[in-house]
């Protein structure tokens, strides 16, 4: 493990908790950087623009699309891996306060609305510790204070990591065949399960049904393709195994609260200043 710790040290992680009372700020164009598993006492707001970022905790992989942020409570081990080198990440690390709103005690992914976007843009030139009593500290505190009031939908953009090796094989099969329509009954037969026992395995190990897992996996793949801006909505629907564009669009909307076409038309506002 030693080597990965050194990598983290070269990174800014060790500075996050150096001053227990400051709000720490770090903005970075990721490059090819992978941030190995680490934790800090402060809670983290991680905002991404440009592509998808994978955030992995002990039990889940979170899938953070551009123009969203993830809230990571203090003390939670996590690693961070951008899908491509053109991801811009903005991080604010907040000291834990007494009697915090329950919002801050849970991991979650939320879309960034225009108000929050403008406030994040305002933090563009900051780096390092924001000291209590300074205007920047007050502004950063306002960003935190506004979150529970504007972030009302915690998006289900995470997939549990399987503990059972047999399930791993099935999830890899799903992964490799997202362009086909995969039927639960056929998967059960192919991997030698009765439908009932496979259903139970999914529920017990992942806490969700096959269809929930499969749906979220398809939509996550669709987000990646939409962010690449190379294919039309119709082509993307087909790439993730939907024959009907309306069905695809409605499923996408149920999970993300916006249409695939909105995703395709997003401008990147936070170009690096």
C-alpha positions as a LaTeX table, in Angstrom:
\begin{tabular}{lrrr}
\hline
Residue & $x$ (\AA) & $y$ (\AA) & $z$ (\AA) \\
\hline
Unk1 & 0.00 & 0.00 & 0.00 \\
Unk2 & 2.95 & 2.28 & 0.69 \\
Unk3 & 3.43 & 3.44 & $-2.90$ \\
Unk4 & $-0.15$ & 4.60 & $-3.35$ \\
Unk5 & 0.18 & 6.72 & $-0.20$ \\
Unk6 & 3.18 & 8.49 & $-1.65$ \\
Unk7 & 1.21 & 9.28 & $-4.78$ \\
Unk8 & $-1.51$ & 10.85 & $-2.68$ \\
Unk9 & 1.05 & 12.89 & $-0.76$ \\
Unk10 & 2.38 & 14.38 & $-3.96$ \\
Unk11 & $-1.16$ & 15.38 & $-4.62$ \\
Unk12 & $-2.82$ & 18.02 & $-2.44$ \\
Unk13 & $-4.66$ & 15.59 & $-0.15$ \\
Unk14 & $-2.39$ & 16.06 & 2.86 \\
Unk15 & $-3.17$ & 19.80 & 2.88 \\
Unk16 & $-6.92$ & 19.32 & 3.15 \\
Unk17 & $-6.98$ & 18.70 & 6.90 \\
Unk18 & $-3.85$ & 20.70 & 7.80 \\
Unk19 & $-5.98$ & 23.56 & 9.14 \\
Unk20 & $-8.96$ & 21.93 & 10.83 \\
Unk21 & $-11.11$ & 25.08 & 10.67 \\
Unk22 & $-10.49$ & 26.31 & 7.14 \\
Unk23 & $-12.51$ & 25.53 & 4.05 \\
Unk24 & $-9.98$ & 24.07 & 1.62 \\
Unk25 & $-10.27$ & 24.76 & $-2.09$ \\
Unk26 & $-8.64$ & 22.89 & $-4.97$ \\
Unk27 & $-9.40$ & 23.22 & $-8.68$ \\
Unk28 & $-7.64$ & 21.10 & $-11.22$ \\
Unk29 & $-7.66$ & 20.02 & $-14.81$ \\
Unk30 & $-7.34$ & 16.31 & $-14.08$ \\
Unk31 & $-4.92$ & 15.29 & $-16.78$ \\
Unk32 & $-4.54$ & 11.54 & $-16.46$ \\
Unk33 & $-4.54$ & 11.73 & $-12.70$ \\
Unk34 & $-5.97$ & 8.87 & $-10.70$ \\
Unk35 & $-6.44$ & 9.71 & $-7.03$ \\
Unk36 & $-5.95$ & 6.45 & $-5.08$ \\
Unk37 & $-8.07$ & 5.50 & $-2.09$ \\
Unk38 & $-7.79$ & 8.05 & 0.71 \\
Unk39 & $-9.95$ & 9.86 & 3.23 \\
Unk40 & $-10.02$ & 13.19 & 5.01 \\
Unk41 & $-11.84$ & 14.57 & 8.04 \\
Unk42 & $-13.46$ & 17.33 & 6.02 \\
Unk43 & $-16.49$ & 16.73 & 3.83 \\
Unk44 & $-15.93$ & 17.17 & 0.09 \\
Unk45 & $-17.95$ & 18.82 & $-2.63$ \\
Unk46 & $-16.54$ & 17.58 & $-5.94$ \\
Unk47 & $-17.87$ & 19.24 & $-9.09$ \\
Unk48 & $-16.94$ & 17.90 & $-12.52$ \\
Unk49 & $-17.09$ & 19.39 & $-15.97$ \\
Unk50 & $-16.06$ & 17.94 & $-19.32$ \\
Unk51 & $-16.60$ & 14.21 & $-18.84$ \\
Unk52 & $-17.52$ & 11.51 & $-16.38$ \\
Unk53 & $-15.65$ & 10.93 & $-13.11$ \\
Unk54 & $-15.81$ & 7.59 & $-11.29$ \\
Unk55 & $-15.76$ & 7.86 & $-7.50$ \\
Unk56 & $-15.41$ & 4.50 & $-5.75$ \\
Unk57 & $-16.07$ & 3.95 & $-2.04$ \\
Unk58 & $-15.82$ & 0.62 & $-0.21$ \\
Unk59 & $-19.27$ & $-0.49$ & $-1.34$ \\
Unk60 & $-20.19$ & 1.47 & $-4.47$ \\
Unk61 & $-19.00$ & 3.03 & $-7.67$ \\
Unk62 & $-20.49$ & 6.48 & $-8.20$ \\
Unk63 & $-20.77$ & 7.79 & $-11.67$ \\
Unk64 & $-20.42$ & 11.57 & $-11.66$ \\
Unk65 & $-21.40$ & 13.11 & $-15.01$ \\
Unk66 & $-20.29$ & 16.54 & $-16.17$ \\
Unk67 & $-22.28$ & 19.43 & $-14.70$ \\
Unk68 & $-23.07$ & 17.54 & $-11.48$ \\
Unk69 & $-21.43$ & 17.37 & $-8.09$ \\
Unk70 & $-21.00$ & 14.62 & $-5.54$ \\
Unk71 & $-21.13$ & 15.27 & $-1.81$ \\
Unk72 & $-18.79$ & 12.99 & 0.17 \\
Unk73 & $-19.17$ & 13.22 & 3.96 \\
Unk74 & $-15.99$ & 13.42 & 6.06 \\
Unk75 & $-14.11$ & 10.22 & 6.88 \\
Unk76 & $-15.31$ & 8.15 & 3.92 \\
Unk77 & $-12.60$ & 6.29 & 2.00 \\
Unk78 & $-12.81$ & 6.93 & $-1.74$ \\
Unk79 & $-10.78$ & 6.95 & $-4.93$ \\
Unk80 & $-11.33$ & 9.26 & $-7.90$ \\
Unk81 & $-10.79$ & 8.41 & $-11.54$ \\
Unk82 & $-11.71$ & 10.70 & $-14.44$ \\
Unk83 & $-12.81$ & 8.94 & $-17.62$ \\
Unk84 & $-10.67$ & 11.22 & $-19.77$ \\
Unk85 & $-7.97$ & 13.81 & $-19.26$ \\
Unk86 & $-10.15$ & 16.80 & $-20.11$ \\
Unk87 & $-12.11$ & 16.69 & $-16.88$ \\
Unk88 & $-12.10$ & 19.90 & $-14.88$ \\
Unk89 & $-12.62$ & 19.18 & $-11.18$ \\
Unk90 & $-13.50$ & 21.72 & $-8.54$ \\
Unk91 & $-13.21$ & 20.68 & $-4.92$ \\
Unk92 & $-14.33$ & 22.42 & $-1.77$ \\
Unk93 & $-13.60$ & 20.69 & 1.55 \\
Unk94 & $-15.71$ & 21.75 & 4.52 \\
Unk95 & $-15.05$ & 21.21 & 8.24 \\
Unk96 & $-17.81$ & 19.18 & 9.91 \\
Unk97 & $-20.00$ & 21.33 & 12.16 \\
Unk98 & $-22.16$ & 20.35 & 15.12 \\
Unk99 & $-25.83$ & 19.50 & 14.42 \\
Unk100 & $-25.45$ & 19.52 & 10.65 \\
Unk101 & $-28.37$ & 19.15 & 8.32 \\
Unk102 & $-28.94$ & 15.47 & 7.52 \\
Unk103 & $-28.21$ & 16.34 & 3.86 \\
Unk104 & $-24.50$ & 16.58 & 4.71 \\
Unk105 & $-24.34$ & 13.14 & 6.31 \\
Unk106 & $-25.11$ & 11.20 & 3.12 \\
Unk107 & $-23.19$ & 10.62 & $-0.09$ \\
Unk108 & $-25.13$ & 11.89 & $-3.06$ \\
Unk109 & $-24.97$ & 13.16 & $-6.65$ \\
Unk110 & $-26.90$ & 16.26 & $-7.65$ \\
Unk111 & $-27.28$ & 18.37 & $-10.77$ \\
Unk112 & $-25.85$ & 21.89 & $-10.62$ \\
Unk113 & $-28.38$ & 24.62 & $-11.34$ \\
Unk114 & $-27.46$ & 28.07 & $-12.68$ \\
Unk115 & $-27.24$ & 29.71 & $-9.27$ \\
Unk116 & $-24.80$ & 27.10 & $-8.01$ \\
Unk117 & $-22.91$ & 27.20 & $-11.30$ \\
Unk118 & $-22.35$ & 30.95 & $-10.96$ \\
Unk119 & $-21.21$ & 30.52 & $-7.35$ \\
Unk120 & $-18.80$ & 27.75 & $-8.33$ \\
Unk121 & $-17.52$ & 29.97 & $-11.13$ \\
Unk122 & $-16.83$ & 32.65 & $-8.53$ \\
Unk123 & $-14.47$ & 30.27 & $-6.70$ \\
Unk124 & $-12.44$ & 29.90 & $-9.90$ \\
Unk125 & $-9.32$ & 31.73 & $-8.75$ \\
Unk126 & $-9.20$ & 30.40 & $-5.23$ \\
Unk127 & $-6.76$ & 27.78 & $-4.09$ \\
Unk128 & $-5.77$ & 26.42 & $-0.70$ \\
Unk129 & $-7.14$ & 27.39 & 2.70 \\
Unk130 & $-9.98$ & 29.87 & 3.03 \\
Unk131 & $-9.65$ & 31.27 & 6.55 \\
Unk132 & $-12.59$ & 31.85 & 8.88 \\
Unk133 & $-13.62$ & 35.51 & 8.84 \\
Unk134 & $-12.48$ & 36.18 & 5.25 \\
Unk135 & $-15.00$ & 37.07 & 2.51 \\
Unk136 & $-14.09$ & 33.93 & 0.55 \\
Unk137 & $-14.80$ & 31.73 & 3.56 \\
Unk138 & $-18.22$ & 33.38 & 3.90 \\
Unk139 & $-18.97$ & 32.84 & 0.20 \\
Unk140 & $-17.88$ & 29.18 & 0.34 \\
Unk141 & $-20.02$ & 28.71 & 3.47 \\
Unk142 & $-22.97$ & 30.16 & 1.54 \\
Unk143 & $-22.41$ & 27.56 & $-1.21$ \\
Unk144 & $-22.64$ & 24.85 & 1.43 \\
Unk145 & $-25.64$ & 26.40 & 3.17 \\
Unk146 & $-27.67$ & 26.57 & $-0.02$ \\
Unk147 & $-27.21$ & 22.90 & $-0.99$ \\
Unk148 & $-29.96$ & 21.32 & 1.16 \\
Unk149 & $-32.40$ & 23.90 & $-0.16$ \\
Unk150 & $-31.74$ & 23.50 & $-3.89$ \\
Unk151 & $-30.58$ & 19.87 & $-4.13$ \\
Unk152 & $-33.81$ & 18.03 & $-3.62$ \\
Unk153 & $-33.16$ & 14.96 & $-5.78$ \\
Unk154 & $-30.29$ & 12.66 & $-4.96$ \\
Unk155 & $-29.74$ & 10.98 & $-8.35$ \\
Unk156 & $-29.33$ & 7.18 & $-8.35$ \\
Unk157 & $-26.07$ & 7.28 & $-10.28$ \\
Unk158 & $-24.25$ & 4.64 & $-8.35$ \\
Unk159 & $-23.86$ & 0.92 & $-8.77$ \\
Unk160 & $-23.08$ & $-1.40$ & $-5.88$ \\
Unk161 & $-19.89$ & $-3.45$ & $-6.13$ \\
Unk162 & $-20.66$ & $-7.20$ & $-5.99$ \\
Unk163 & $-19.14$ & $-9.25$ & $-3.21$ \\
Unk164 & $-19.98$ & $-12.57$ & $-4.89$ \\
Unk165 & $-17.58$ & $-13.64$ & $-7.65$ \\
Unk166 & $-20.37$ & $-15.46$ & $-9.51$ \\
Unk167 & $-22.27$ & $-12.20$ & $-9.77$ \\
Unk168 & $-19.16$ & $-10.47$ & $-11.09$ \\
Unk169 & $-19.26$ & $-12.70$ & $-14.17$ \\
Unk170 & $-22.90$ & $-11.84$ & $-14.83$ \\
Unk171 & $-22.26$ & $-8.11$ & $-14.43$ \\
Unk172 & $-19.35$ & $-8.35$ & $-16.87$ \\
Unk173 & $-21.67$ & $-10.11$ & $-19.32$ \\
Unk174 & $-24.17$ & $-7.21$ & $-19.01$ \\
Unk175 & $-21.32$ & $-4.75$ & $-19.48$ \\
Unk176 & $-20.15$ & $-6.41$ & $-22.68$ \\
Unk177 & $-23.63$ & $-6.73$ & $-24.20$ \\
Unk178 & $-25.22$ & $-3.35$ & $-23.52$ \\
Unk179 & $-26.13$ & $-2.99$ & $-27.19$ \\
Unk180 & $-28.35$ & $-6.09$ & $-27.08$ \\
Unk181 & $-31.62$ & $-6.53$ & $-25.24$ \\
Unk182 & $-30.68$ & $-8.78$ & $-22.33$ \\
Unk183 & $-33.50$ & $-10.84$ & $-20.84$ \\
Unk184 & $-33.37$ & $-11.94$ & $-17.21$ \\
Unk185 & $-34.67$ & $-15.45$ & $-17.99$ \\
Unk186 & $-31.93$ & $-15.96$ & $-20.60$ \\
Unk187 & $-29.21$ & $-14.73$ & $-18.23$ \\
Unk188 & $-30.43$ & $-17.13$ & $-15.54$ \\
Unk189 & $-30.37$ & $-20.07$ & $-17.97$ \\
Unk190 & $-27.00$ & $-19.12$ & $-19.43$ \\
Unk191 & $-25.34$ & $-18.94$ & $-16.00$ \\
Unk192 & $-27.13$ & $-22.01$ & $-14.60$ \\
Unk193 & $-29.58$ & $-20.41$ & $-12.16$ \\
Unk194 & $-33.31$ & $-20.66$ & $-11.67$ \\
Unk195 & $-34.88$ & $-17.22$ & $-12.06$ \\
Unk196 & $-35.82$ & $-17.26$ & $-8.41$ \\
Unk197 & $-32.33$ & $-18.01$ & $-7.12$ \\
Unk198 & $-30.73$ & $-15.41$ & $-9.42$ \\
Unk199 & $-33.30$ & $-12.83$ & $-8.33$ \\
Unk200 & $-32.41$ & $-13.58$ & $-4.71$ \\
Unk201 & $-28.67$ & $-13.34$ & $-5.43$ \\
Unk202 & $-29.10$ & $-9.85$ & $-6.94$ \\
Unk203 & $-31.24$ & $-8.66$ & $-4.03$ \\
Unk204 & $-28.98$ & $-10.11$ & $-1.35$ \\
Unk205 & $-25.65$ & $-9.02$ & $-2.80$ \\
Unk206 & $-26.52$ & $-5.76$ & $-4.57$ \\
Unk207 & $-29.70$ & $-4.68$ & $-2.78$ \\
Unk208 & $-31.45$ & $-4.21$ & $-6.13$ \\
Unk209 & $-33.12$ & $-6.32$ & $-8.78$ \\
Unk210 & $-31.55$ & $-7.35$ & $-12.08$ \\
Unk211 & $-33.80$ & $-4.95$ & $-13.97$ \\
Unk212 & $-32.84$ & $-2.00$ & $-11.73$ \\
Unk213 & $-29.14$ & $-2.75$ & $-12.16$ \\
Unk214 & $-29.46$ & $-3.29$ & $-15.91$ \\
Unk215 & $-31.50$ & $-0.10$ & $-16.41$ \\
Unk216 & $-29.07$ & 2.10 & $-14.48$ \\
Unk217 & $-26.08$ & 0.53 & $-16.28$ \\
Unk218 & $-27.64$ & 1.29 & $-19.67$ \\
Unk219 & $-28.44$ & 4.87 & $-18.72$ \\
Unk220 & $-24.91$ & 5.42 & $-17.34$ \\
Unk221 & $-23.48$ & 4.18 & $-20.63$ \\
Unk222 & $-25.88$ & 6.51 & $-22.46$ \\
Unk223 & $-24.61$ & 9.49 & $-20.43$ \\
Unk224 & $-21.03$ & 8.66 & $-21.43$ \\
Unk225 & $-22.04$ & 8.53 & $-25.09$ \\
Unk226 & $-24.06$ & 11.76 & $-24.86$ \\
Unk227 & $-21.10$ & 13.58 & $-23.33$ \\
Unk228 & $-18.91$ & 12.47 & $-26.23$ \\
Unk229 & $-21.32$ & 14.32 & $-28.56$ \\
Unk230 & $-20.58$ & 11.99 & $-31.48$ \\
Unk231 & $-23.91$ & 10.18 & $-31.86$ \\
Unk232 & $-27.54$ & 11.25 & $-32.12$ \\
Unk233 & $-30.05$ & 10.40 & $-29.38$ \\
Unk234 & $-31.51$ & 7.72 & $-31.65$ \\
Unk235 & $-28.09$ & 6.10 & $-32.22$ \\
Unk236 & $-27.31$ & 6.20 & $-28.51$ \\
Unk237 & $-30.65$ & 4.56 & $-27.67$ \\
Unk238 & $-29.66$ & 1.70 & $-30.00$ \\
Unk239 & $-26.13$ & 1.49 & $-28.54$ \\
Unk240 & $-27.61$ & 0.78 & $-25.10$ \\
Unk241 & $-30.18$ & $-1.71$ & $-26.34$ \\
Unk242 & $-33.36$ & 0.41 & $-26.70$ \\
Unk243 & $-35.28$ & $-0.03$ & $-29.94$ \\
Unk244 & $-37.68$ & 2.76 & $-29.06$ \\
Unk245 & $-36.40$ & 6.33 & $-28.65$ \\
Unk246 & $-39.45$ & 7.42 & $-26.52$ \\
Unk247 & $-38.89$ & 4.50 & $-24.11$ \\
Unk248 & $-35.20$ & 5.39 & $-23.87$ \\
Unk249 & $-35.98$ & 9.08 & $-23.36$ \\
Unk250 & $-38.59$ & 8.38 & $-20.66$ \\
Unk251 & $-36.32$ & 5.99 & $-18.77$ \\
Unk252 & $-33.47$ & 8.51 & $-18.97$ \\
Unk253 & $-35.77$ & 11.24 & $-17.66$ \\
Unk254 & $-36.98$ & 9.10 & $-14.77$ \\
Unk255 & $-33.43$ & 8.64 & $-13.55$ \\
Unk256 & $-31.89$ & 12.01 & $-14.42$ \\
Unk257 & $-34.82$ & 14.43 & $-14.42$ \\
Unk258 & $-33.78$ & 15.70 & $-17.82$ \\
Unk259 & $-34.09$ & 14.48 & $-21.40$ \\
Unk260 & $-31.18$ & 13.02 & $-23.38$ \\
Unk261 & $-31.53$ & 15.94 & $-25.81$ \\
Unk262 & $-30.93$ & 18.44 & $-22.95$ \\
Unk263 & $-27.72$ & 16.59 & $-22.23$ \\
Unk264 & $-26.62$ & 16.76 & $-25.82$ \\
Unk265 & $-27.19$ & 20.53 & $-25.94$ \\
Unk266 & $-25.38$ & 21.51 & $-22.73$ \\
Unk267 & $-22.70$ & 24.10 & $-23.18$ \\
Unk268 & $-19.62$ & 23.92 & $-21.09$ \\
Unk269 & $-19.80$ & 27.08 & $-19.06$ \\
Unk270 & $-16.88$ & 26.56 & $-16.76$ \\
Unk271 & $-14.06$ & 26.70 & $-19.25$ \\
Unk272 & $-10.79$ & 26.99 & $-17.43$ \\
Unk273 & $-10.19$ & 30.61 & $-16.56$ \\
\hline
\end{tabular}
